Coordinates of C-alpha atoms in Angstrom, one line a residue:
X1 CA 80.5 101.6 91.1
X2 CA 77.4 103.2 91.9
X3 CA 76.3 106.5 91.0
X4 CA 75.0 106.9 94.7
X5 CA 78.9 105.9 95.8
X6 CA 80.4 108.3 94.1
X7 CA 77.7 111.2 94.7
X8 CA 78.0 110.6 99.0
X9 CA 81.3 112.3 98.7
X10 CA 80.5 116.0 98.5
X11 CA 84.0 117.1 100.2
X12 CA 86.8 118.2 98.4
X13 CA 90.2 117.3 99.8
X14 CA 92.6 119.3 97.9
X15 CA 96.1 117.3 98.4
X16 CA 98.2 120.5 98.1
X17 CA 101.7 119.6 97.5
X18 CA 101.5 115.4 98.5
X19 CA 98.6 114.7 95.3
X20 CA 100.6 111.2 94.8
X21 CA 103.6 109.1 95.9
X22 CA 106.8 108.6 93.9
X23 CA 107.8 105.6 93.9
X24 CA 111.1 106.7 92.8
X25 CA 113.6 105.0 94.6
X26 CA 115.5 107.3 97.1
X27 CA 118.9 107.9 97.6
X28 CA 119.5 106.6 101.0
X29 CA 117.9 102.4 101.6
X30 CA 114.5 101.8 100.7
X31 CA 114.3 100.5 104.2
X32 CA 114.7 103.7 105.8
X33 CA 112.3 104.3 108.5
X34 CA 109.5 106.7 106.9
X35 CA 110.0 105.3 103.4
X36 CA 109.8 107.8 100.9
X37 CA 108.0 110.1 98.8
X38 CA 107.2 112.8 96.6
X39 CA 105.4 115.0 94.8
X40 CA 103.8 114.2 91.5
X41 CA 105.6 116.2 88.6
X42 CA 104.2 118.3 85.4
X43 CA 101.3 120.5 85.7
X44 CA 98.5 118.9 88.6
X45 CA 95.0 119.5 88.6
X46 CA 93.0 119.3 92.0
X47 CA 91.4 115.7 92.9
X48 CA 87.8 116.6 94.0
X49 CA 86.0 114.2 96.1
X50 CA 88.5 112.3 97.7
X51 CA 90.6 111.4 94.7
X52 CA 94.4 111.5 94.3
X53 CA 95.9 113.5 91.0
X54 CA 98.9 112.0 89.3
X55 CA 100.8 113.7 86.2
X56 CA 97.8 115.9 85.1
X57 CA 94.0 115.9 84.7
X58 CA 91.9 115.9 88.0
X59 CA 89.6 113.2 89.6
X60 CA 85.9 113.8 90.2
X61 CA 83.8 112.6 92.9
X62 CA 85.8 110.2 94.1
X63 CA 88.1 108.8 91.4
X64 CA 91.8 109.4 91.1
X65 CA 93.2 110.9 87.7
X66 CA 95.6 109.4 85.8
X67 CA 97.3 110.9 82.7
X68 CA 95.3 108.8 80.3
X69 CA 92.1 108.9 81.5
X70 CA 90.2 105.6 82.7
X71 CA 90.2 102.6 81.2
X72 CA 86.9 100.7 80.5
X73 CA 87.3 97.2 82.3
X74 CA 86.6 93.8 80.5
X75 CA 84.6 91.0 80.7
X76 CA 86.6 89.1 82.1
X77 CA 98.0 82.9 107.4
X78 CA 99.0 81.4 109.3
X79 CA 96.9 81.6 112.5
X80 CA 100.4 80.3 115.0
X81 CA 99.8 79.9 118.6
X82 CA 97.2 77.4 120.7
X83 CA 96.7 74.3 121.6
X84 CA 95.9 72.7 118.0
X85 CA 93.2 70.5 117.2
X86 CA 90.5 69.9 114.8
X87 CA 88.2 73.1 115.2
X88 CA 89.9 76.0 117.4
X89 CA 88.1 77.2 120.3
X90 CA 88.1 79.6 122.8
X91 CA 89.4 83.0 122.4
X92 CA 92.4 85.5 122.4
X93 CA 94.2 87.8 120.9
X94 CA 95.0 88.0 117.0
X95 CA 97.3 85.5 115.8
X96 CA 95.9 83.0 118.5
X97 CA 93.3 79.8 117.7
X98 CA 95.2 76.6 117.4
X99 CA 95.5 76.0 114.1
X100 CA 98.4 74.0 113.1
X101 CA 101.5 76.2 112.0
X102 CA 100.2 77.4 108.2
X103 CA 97.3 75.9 107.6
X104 CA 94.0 77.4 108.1
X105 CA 91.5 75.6 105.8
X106 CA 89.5 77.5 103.2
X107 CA 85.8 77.7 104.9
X108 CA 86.8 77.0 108.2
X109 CA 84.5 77.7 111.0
X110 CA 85.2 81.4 112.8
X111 CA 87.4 81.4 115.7
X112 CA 85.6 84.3 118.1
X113 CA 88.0 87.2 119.7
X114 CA 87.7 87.4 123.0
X115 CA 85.5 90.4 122.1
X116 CA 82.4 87.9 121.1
X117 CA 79.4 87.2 123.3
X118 CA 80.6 91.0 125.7
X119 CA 78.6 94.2 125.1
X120 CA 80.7 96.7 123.5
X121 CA 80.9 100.5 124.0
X122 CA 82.3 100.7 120.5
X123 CA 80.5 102.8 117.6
X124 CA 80.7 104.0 114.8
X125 CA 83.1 106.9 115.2
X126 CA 87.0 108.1 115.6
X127 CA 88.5 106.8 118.3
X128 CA 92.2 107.9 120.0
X129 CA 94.8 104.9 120.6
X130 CA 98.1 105.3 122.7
X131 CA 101.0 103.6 120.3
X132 CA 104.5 104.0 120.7
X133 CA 104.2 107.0 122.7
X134 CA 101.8 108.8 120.8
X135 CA 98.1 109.2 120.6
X136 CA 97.1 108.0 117.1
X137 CA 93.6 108.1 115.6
X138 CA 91.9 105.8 113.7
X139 CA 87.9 105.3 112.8
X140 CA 85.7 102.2 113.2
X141 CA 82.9 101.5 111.4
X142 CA 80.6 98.8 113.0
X143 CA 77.8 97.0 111.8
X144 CA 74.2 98.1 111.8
X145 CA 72.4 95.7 114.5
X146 CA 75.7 94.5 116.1
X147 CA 75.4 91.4 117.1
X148 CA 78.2 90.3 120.0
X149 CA 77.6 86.7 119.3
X150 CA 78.6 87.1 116.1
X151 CA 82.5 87.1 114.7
X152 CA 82.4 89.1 111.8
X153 CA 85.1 90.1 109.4
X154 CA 87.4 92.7 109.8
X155 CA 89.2 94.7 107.2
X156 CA 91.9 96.9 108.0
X157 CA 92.4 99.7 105.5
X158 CA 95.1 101.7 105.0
X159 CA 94.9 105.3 103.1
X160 CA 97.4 107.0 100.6
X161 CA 100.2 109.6 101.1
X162 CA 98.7 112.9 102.0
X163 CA 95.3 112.2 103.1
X164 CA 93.5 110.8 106.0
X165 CA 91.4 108.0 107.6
X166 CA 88.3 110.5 106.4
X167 CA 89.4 109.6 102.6
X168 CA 89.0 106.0 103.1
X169 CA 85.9 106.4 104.6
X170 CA 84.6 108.6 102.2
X171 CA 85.4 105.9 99.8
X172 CA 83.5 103.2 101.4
X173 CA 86.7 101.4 102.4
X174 CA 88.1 101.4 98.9
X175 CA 84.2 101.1 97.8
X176 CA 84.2 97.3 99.8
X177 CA 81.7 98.3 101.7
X178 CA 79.0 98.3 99.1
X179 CA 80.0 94.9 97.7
X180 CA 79.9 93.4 101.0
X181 CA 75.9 95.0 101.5
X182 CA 75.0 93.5 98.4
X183 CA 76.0 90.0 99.3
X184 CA 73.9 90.5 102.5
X185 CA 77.0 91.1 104.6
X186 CA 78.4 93.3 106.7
X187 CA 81.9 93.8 108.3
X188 CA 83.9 95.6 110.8
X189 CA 86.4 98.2 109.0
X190 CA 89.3 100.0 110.5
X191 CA 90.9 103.2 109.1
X192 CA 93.8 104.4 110.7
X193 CA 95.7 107.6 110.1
X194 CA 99.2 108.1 109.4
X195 CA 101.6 110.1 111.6
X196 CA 102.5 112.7 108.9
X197 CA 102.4 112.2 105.2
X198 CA 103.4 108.8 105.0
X199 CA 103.3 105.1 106.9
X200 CA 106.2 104.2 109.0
X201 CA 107.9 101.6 110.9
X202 CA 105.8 102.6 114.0
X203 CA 103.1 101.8 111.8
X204 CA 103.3 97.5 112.4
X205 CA 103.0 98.7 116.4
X206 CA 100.2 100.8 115.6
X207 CA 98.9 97.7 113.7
X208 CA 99.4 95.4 116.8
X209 CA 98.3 97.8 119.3
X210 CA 94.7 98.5 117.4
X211 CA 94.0 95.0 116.9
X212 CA 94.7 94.0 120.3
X213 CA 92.2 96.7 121.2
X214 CA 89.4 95.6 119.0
X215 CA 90.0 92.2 119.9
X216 CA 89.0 92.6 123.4
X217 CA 86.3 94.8 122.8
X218 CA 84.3 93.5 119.9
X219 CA 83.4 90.4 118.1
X220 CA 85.2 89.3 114.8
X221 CA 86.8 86.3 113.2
X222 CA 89.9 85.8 114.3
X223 CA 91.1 84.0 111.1
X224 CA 89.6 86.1 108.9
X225 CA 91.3 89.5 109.7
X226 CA 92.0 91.1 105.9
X227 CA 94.3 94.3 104.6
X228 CA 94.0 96.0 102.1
X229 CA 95.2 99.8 100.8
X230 CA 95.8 101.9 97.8
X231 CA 99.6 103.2 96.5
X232 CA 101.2 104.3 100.0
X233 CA 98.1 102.4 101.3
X234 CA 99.2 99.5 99.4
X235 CA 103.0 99.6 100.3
X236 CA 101.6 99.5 104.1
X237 CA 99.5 96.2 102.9
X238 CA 102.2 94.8 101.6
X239 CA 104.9 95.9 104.3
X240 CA 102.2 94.2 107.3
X241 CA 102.0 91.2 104.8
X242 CA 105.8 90.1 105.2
X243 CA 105.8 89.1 109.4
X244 CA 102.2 89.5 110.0
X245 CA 101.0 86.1 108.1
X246 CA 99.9 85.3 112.0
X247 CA 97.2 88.2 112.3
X248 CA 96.4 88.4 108.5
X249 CA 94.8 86.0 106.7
X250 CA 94.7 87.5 103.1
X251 CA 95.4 91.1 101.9
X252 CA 95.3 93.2 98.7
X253 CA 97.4 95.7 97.5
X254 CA 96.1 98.4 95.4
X255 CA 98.9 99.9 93.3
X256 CA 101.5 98.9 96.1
X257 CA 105.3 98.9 95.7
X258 CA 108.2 96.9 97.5
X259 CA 110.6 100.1 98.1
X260 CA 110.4 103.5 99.7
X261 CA 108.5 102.0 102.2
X262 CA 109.8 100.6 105.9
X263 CA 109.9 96.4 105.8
X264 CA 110.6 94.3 108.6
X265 CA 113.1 91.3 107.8
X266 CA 109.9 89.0 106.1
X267 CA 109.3 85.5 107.7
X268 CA 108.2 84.2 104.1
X269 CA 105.8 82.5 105.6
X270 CA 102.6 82.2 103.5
X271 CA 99.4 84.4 103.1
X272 CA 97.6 85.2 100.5
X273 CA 97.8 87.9 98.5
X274 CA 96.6 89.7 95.4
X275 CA 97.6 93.1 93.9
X276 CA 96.3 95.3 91.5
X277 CA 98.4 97.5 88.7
X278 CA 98.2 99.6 86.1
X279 CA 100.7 99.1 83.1
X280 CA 101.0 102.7 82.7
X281 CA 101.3 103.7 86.1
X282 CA 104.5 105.6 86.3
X283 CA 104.4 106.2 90.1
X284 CA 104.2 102.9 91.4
X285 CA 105.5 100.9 88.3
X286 CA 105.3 96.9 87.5
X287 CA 109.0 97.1 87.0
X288 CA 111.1 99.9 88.6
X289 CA 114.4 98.3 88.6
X290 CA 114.8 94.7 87.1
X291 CA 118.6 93.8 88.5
X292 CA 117.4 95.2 92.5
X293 CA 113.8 93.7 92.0
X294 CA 112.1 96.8 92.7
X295 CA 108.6 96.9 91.8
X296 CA 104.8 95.5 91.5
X297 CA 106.3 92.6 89.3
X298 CA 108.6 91.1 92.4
X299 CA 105.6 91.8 95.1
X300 CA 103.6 89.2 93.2
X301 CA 106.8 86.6 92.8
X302 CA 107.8 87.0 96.1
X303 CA 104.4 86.0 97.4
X304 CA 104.1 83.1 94.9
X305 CA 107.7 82.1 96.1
X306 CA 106.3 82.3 99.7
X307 CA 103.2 80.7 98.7
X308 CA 104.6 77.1 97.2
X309 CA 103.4 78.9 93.7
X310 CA 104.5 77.3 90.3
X311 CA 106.2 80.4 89.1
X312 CA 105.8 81.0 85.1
X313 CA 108.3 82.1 83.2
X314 CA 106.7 85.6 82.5
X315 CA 103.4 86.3 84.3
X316 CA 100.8 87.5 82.0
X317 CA 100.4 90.9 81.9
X318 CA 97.2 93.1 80.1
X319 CA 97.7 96.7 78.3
X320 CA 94.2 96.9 77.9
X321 CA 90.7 95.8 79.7
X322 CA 91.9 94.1 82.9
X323 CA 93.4 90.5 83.4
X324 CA 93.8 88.7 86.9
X325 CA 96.3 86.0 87.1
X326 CA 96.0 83.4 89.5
X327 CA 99.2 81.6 89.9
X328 CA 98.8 77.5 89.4
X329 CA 99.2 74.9 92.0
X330 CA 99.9 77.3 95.8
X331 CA 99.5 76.2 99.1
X332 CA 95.3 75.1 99.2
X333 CA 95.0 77.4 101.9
X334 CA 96.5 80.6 100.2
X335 CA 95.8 81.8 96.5
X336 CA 97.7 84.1 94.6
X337 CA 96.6 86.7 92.2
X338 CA 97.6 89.6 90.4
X339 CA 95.7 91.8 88.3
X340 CA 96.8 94.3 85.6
X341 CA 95.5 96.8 83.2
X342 CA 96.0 99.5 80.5
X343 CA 95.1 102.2 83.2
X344 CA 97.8 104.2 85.4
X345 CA 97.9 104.9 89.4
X346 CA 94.6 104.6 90.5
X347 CA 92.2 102.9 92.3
X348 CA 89.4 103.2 90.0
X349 CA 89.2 101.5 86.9
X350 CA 85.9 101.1 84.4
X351 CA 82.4 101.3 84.9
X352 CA 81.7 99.7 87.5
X353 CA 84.9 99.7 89.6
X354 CA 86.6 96.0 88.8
X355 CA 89.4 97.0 92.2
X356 CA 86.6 96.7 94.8
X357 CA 84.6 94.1 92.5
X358 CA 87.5 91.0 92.6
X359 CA 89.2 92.4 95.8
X360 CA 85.4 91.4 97.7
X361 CA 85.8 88.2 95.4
X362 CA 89.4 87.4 96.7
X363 CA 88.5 88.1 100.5
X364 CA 84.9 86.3 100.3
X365 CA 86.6 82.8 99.5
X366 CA 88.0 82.5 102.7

């Protein structure tokens, strides 16, 4: 990633005692609303910028330390609801358009929210939402030049334990943002904040009631609604990924795990899905526990599972420079990938970033 990236986050956000998430599993069910967490263990050093420490060392700017350092990288949906038909028209609320039950075609024409062609008061700012009883906050960025005739993307992004929708933002939306600008586009991003340290179950409501919201109040592709999040970030991604294949048309995971988080009972429908992880990340771990399928290894099964994958009989795996896996013959309309490295619990990984890199590659086919 850019020097200029990195340099634009002059805060520091100290994380006190929540600098990472254990992905430890906890003693009650991992499905226990608030999933779990806990603090990183051994000595921690302070992540500058807005960085997350894990084990030891600290993370400038706006990197989060691992306890060996970075790793240089290598070379290397349903939309449910309507009236069918061969392009949808019209508009409505997320999860509406009339595309036949699983099957939205790769480059298919936008589907406008009922946002499009309506001046909007929306700007670039924090704004206050009433969800389950509470007033949450979350932060939009808009386009420069709006343009209400136009459905642009949308990428919810979710932030890690501790910290705030300000950490995601000062990270250019897990550094999206700038990979977007160079290909000439430009996107609508939301950044909500948790209620306390962690996401919750409230969190899916919080999901539905923001995106209802936005869909009446600014333009963006109904069918092309992406999530993504880092670690507790991730675990949210992945959670919203199970029953929200409707609103949701791809998503990444950063660093995600399938326990210690809250999960709906899934629909197994299909959506696609890639996931990053490190092989030495001891927090959120490719395996936790082989027999109860705990861990980053069974996120990416499940989703090839959902997602009429061949499934291999190991999935290739890197210790080193980073590898993407794309698992062979899926559904047309939803790839699979993961992507692993020699590198622990982090979100950035070689010079430049590869995370943001084939995340915008991923998101961009669609």
């Amino acid at each position: 990633m850019q020097v200029q990236t990195f340099s634009r986050l002059a805060f520091c956000v100290t994380l006190a005692s929540w600098v990472a998430i254990s992905c430890a599993p906890a003693e009650s069910d991992s499905n226990n609303d608030g999933g779990g967490g806990a603090t990183a263990t051994g000595s921690v050093s302070s992540a500058s910028g807005s960085g997350v420490a894990t084990s030891s060392g600290s993370a400038s700017g706006s990197g989060v330390a691992t306890s060996s350092g970075t790793t240089v990288a290598g070379t290397g949906g349903d939309n449910s609801g309507g009236s069918g038909g061969s392009e949808p028209t019209g508009s409505g609320g997320t999860g509406t358009g009339g595309w036949p039950e699983g099957a939205i075609p790769m480059g298919n024409a936008p589907v406008p929210s009922a946002g499009c062609g309506k001046a909007t008061t929306l700007t670039t700012k924090e704004y206050t939402i009433s969800s389950s009883g509470q007033n949450r906050v979350y932060y939009v960025d808009m386009p420069r030049n709006y343009d209400m005739n136009k459905p642009y993307r949308l990428f919810y992004t979710s932030h890690w334990i501790g910290s705030r929708w300000q950490d995601v933002e000062g990270q250019d939306f897990y550094f999206l943002k700038p990979q977007l600008e160079a290909d000439g586009e430009q996107a609508i991003f939301v950044a909500p904040s948790s209620d306390g340290a962690t996401w919750q179950q409230k969190d899916h409501a919080l999901f539905d009631d923001i995106m209802a919201f936005m869909n009446e109040n600014v333009c963006y592709d109904t069918t092309r609604v992406f999530a993504t999040g880092f670690s507790f970030g991730g675990m949210i991604t992945y959670s919203l990924s199970t029953n929200h294949q409707a609103e949701i048309r791809a998503a990444v995971g950063i660093a995600p795990a399938n326990y210690n988080i809250w999960l709906p009972e899934k629909t197994h429908k299909p959506i696609a899905w890639m996931h990053t992880t490190g092989m030495g990340d001891g927090t959120c771990p490719w395996v936790n526990n082989e027999s109860q399928k705990r861990g980053a290894k069974f996120i990416a099964l499940e989703k090839a599972e959902d997602n009429g994958c061949t499934i291999p009989d190991e999935i290739p795996t890197s210790n080193g420079a980073y590898s993407c896996y794309d698992f062979q013959d899926c559904d047309p309309e939803h790839p699979t990938r993961v992507c692993t490295f020699g590198g622990g619990h982090t979100n950035i990984d070689g010079n430049p970033n590869w995370i943001p890199i084939e995340s915008w590659k991923f998101f961009k086919q669609f």
